[in-house]
PDB file of C-alpha atoms in Angstrom:
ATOM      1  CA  UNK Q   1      75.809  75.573  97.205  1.00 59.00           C
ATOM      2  CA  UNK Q   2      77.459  74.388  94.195  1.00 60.00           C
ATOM      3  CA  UNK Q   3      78.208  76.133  91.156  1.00 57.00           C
ATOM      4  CA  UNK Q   4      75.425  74.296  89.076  1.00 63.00           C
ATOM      5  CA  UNK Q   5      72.459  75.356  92.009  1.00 79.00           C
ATOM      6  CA  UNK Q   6      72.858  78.747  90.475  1.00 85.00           C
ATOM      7  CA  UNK Q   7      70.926  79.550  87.710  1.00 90.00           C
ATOM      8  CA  UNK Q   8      71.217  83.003  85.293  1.00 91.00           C
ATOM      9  CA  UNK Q   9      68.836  84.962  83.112  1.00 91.00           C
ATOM     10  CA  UNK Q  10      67.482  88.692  82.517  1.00 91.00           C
ATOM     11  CA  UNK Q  11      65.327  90.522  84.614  1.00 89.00           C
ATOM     12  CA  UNK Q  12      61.971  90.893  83.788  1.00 88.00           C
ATOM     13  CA  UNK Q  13      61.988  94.300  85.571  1.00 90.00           C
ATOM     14  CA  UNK Q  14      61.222  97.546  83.078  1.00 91.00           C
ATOM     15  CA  UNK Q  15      63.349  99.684  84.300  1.00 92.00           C
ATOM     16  CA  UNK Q  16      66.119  97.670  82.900  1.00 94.00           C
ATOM     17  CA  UNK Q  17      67.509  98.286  79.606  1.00 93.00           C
ATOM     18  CA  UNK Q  18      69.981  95.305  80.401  1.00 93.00           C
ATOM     19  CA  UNK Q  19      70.578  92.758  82.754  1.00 95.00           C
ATOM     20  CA  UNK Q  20      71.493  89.978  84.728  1.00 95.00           C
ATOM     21  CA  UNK Q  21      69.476  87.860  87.510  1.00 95.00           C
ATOM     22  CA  UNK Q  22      71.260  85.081  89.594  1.00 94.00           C
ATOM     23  CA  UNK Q  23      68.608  82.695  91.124  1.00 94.00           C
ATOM     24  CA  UNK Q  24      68.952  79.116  93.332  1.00 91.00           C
ATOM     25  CA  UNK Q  25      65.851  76.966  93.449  1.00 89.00           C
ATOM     26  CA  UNK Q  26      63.924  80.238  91.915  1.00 89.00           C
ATOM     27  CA  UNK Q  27      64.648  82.745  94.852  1.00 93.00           C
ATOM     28  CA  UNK Q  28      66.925  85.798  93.552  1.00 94.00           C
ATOM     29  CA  UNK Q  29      70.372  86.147  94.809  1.00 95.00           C
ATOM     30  CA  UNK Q  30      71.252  89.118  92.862  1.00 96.00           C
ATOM     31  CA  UNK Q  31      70.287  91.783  89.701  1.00 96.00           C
ATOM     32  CA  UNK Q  32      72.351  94.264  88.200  1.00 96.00           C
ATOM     33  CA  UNK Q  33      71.635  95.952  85.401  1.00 96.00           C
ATOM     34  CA  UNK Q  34      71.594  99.117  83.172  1.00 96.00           C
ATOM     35  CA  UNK Q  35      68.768 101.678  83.659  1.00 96.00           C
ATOM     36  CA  UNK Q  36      66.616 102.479  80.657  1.00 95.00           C
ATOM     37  CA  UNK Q  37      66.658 105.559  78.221  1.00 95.00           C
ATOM     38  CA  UNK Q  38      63.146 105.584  79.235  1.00 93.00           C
ATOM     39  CA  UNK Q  39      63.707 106.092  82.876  1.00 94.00           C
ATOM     40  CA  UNK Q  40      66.550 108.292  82.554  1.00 95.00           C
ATOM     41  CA  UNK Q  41      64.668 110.793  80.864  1.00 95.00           C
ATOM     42  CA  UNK Q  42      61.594 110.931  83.533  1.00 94.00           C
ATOM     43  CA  UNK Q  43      64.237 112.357  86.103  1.00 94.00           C
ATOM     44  CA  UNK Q  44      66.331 114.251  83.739  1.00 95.00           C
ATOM     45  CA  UNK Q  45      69.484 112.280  83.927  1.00 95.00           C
ATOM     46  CA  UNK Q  46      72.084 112.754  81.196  1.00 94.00           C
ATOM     47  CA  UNK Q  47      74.167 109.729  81.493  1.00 96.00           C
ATOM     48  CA  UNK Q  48      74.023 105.892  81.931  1.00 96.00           C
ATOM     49  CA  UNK Q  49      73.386 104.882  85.644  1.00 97.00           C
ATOM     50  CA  UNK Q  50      73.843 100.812  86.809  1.00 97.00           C
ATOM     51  CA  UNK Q  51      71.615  99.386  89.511  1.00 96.00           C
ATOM     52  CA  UNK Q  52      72.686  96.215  91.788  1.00 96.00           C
ATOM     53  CA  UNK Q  53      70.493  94.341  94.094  1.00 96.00           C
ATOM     54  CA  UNK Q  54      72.162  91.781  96.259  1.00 97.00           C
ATOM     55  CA  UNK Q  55      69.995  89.672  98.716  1.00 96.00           C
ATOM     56  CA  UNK Q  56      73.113  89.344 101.362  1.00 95.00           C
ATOM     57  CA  UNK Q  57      71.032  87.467 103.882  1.00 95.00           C
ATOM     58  CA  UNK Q  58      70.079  84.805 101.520  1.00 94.00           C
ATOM     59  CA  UNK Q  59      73.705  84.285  99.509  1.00 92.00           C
ATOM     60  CA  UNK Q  60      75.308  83.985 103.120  1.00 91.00           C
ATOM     61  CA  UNK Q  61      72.671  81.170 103.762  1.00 91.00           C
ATOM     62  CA  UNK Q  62      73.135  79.351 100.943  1.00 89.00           C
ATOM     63  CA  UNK Q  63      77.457  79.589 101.137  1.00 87.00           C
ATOM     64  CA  UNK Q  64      77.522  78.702 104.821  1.00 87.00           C
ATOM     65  CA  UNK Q  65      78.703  75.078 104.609  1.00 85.00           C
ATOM     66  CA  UNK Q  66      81.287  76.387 101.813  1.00 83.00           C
ATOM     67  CA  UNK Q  67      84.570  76.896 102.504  1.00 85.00           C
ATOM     68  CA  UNK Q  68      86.357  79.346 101.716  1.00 80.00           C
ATOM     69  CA  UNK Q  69      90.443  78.672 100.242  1.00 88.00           C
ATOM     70  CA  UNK Q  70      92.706  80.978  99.219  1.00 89.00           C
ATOM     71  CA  UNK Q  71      96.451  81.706  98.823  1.00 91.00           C
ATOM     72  CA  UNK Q  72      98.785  84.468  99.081  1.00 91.00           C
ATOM     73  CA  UNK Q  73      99.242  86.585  96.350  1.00 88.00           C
ATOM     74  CA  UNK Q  74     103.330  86.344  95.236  1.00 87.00           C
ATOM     75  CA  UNK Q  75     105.056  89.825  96.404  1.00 88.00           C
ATOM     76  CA  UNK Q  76     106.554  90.560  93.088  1.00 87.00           C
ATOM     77  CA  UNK Q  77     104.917  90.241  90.193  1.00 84.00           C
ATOM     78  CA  UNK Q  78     106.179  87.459  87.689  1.00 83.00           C
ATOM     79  CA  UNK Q  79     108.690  88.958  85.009  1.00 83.00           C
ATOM     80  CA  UNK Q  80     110.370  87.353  82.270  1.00 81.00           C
ATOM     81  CA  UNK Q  81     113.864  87.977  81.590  1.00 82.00           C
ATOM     82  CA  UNK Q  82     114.688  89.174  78.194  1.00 80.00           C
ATOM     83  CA  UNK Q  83     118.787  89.220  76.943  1.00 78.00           C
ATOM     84  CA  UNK Q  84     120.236  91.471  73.895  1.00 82.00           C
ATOM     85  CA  UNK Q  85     123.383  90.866  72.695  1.00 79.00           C
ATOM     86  CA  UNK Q  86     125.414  93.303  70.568  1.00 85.00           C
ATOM     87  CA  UNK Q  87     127.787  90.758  68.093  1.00 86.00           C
ATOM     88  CA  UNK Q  88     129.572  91.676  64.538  1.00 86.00           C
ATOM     89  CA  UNK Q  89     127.348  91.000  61.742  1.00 85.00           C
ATOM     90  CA  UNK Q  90     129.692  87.848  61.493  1.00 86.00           C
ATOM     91  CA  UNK Q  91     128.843  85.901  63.731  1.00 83.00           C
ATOM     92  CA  UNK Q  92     125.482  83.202  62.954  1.00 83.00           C
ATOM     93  CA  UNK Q  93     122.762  82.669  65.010  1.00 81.00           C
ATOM     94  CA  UNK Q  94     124.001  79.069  64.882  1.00 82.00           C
ATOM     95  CA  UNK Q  95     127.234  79.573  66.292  1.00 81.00           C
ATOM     96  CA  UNK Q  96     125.510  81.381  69.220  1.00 79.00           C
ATOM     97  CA  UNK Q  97     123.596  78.630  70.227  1.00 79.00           C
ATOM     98  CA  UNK Q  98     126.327  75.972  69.734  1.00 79.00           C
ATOM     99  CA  UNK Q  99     127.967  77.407  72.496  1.00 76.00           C
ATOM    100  CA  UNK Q 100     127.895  75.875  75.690  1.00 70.00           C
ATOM    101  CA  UNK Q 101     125.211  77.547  77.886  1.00 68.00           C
ATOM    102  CA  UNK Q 102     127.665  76.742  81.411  1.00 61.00           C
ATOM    103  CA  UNK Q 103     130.897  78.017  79.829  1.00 62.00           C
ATOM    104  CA  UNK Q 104     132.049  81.563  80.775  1.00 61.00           C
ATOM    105  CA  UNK Q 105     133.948  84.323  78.831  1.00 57.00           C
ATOM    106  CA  UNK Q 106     132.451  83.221  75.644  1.00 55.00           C
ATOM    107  CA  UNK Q 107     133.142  86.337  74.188  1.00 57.00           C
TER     108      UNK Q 107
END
């Protein structure tokens, strides 16, 4: 299955308020949505509730002959160094970064 096989829309289902179909060669994959107002209020429920429908039996048909890659995630997150320096009110940013970044005792 590639990536353009896979077509998206709205359901046409009335008990959504919102949602989201996934279809291949007009067969649904998948539908998730938000439940209606409408619905809500039939069985007396006070806050928003999401549906999902996943066909498993046909997505694993149509990904068989994919393969899957992946790589390890890196143990330690990726961090960026930051350096403050505390100088007289002298000195100039210029002189700073004339300096030679290899030489040591600069200071």
């Amino acid at each position: 299955m590639q990536s353009g096989d896979l077509q998206t829309g709205e359901s046409n289902k009335k008990y959504f308020s919102e949602s989201v179909t996934y279809l291949s060669e007009n067969k649904l994959i998948a539908e998730a949505g938000k439940i209606s107002g409408e619905y809500l209020v039939k069985f007396d429920i006070g806050q928003d509730v999401y549906y999902a429908n996943i066909d498993w039996d046909l997505l694993l048909k149509l990904i068989k002959n994919n393969t899957v890659s992946y790589r390890e995630l890196p143990k330690y997150p990726w961090v960026r160094r930051d350096l403050a320096l505390l100088l007289d009110k002298e000195v100039k940013f210029g002189q700073i970064r004339k300096l030679p970044s290899g030489q040591k005792n600069i200071f």
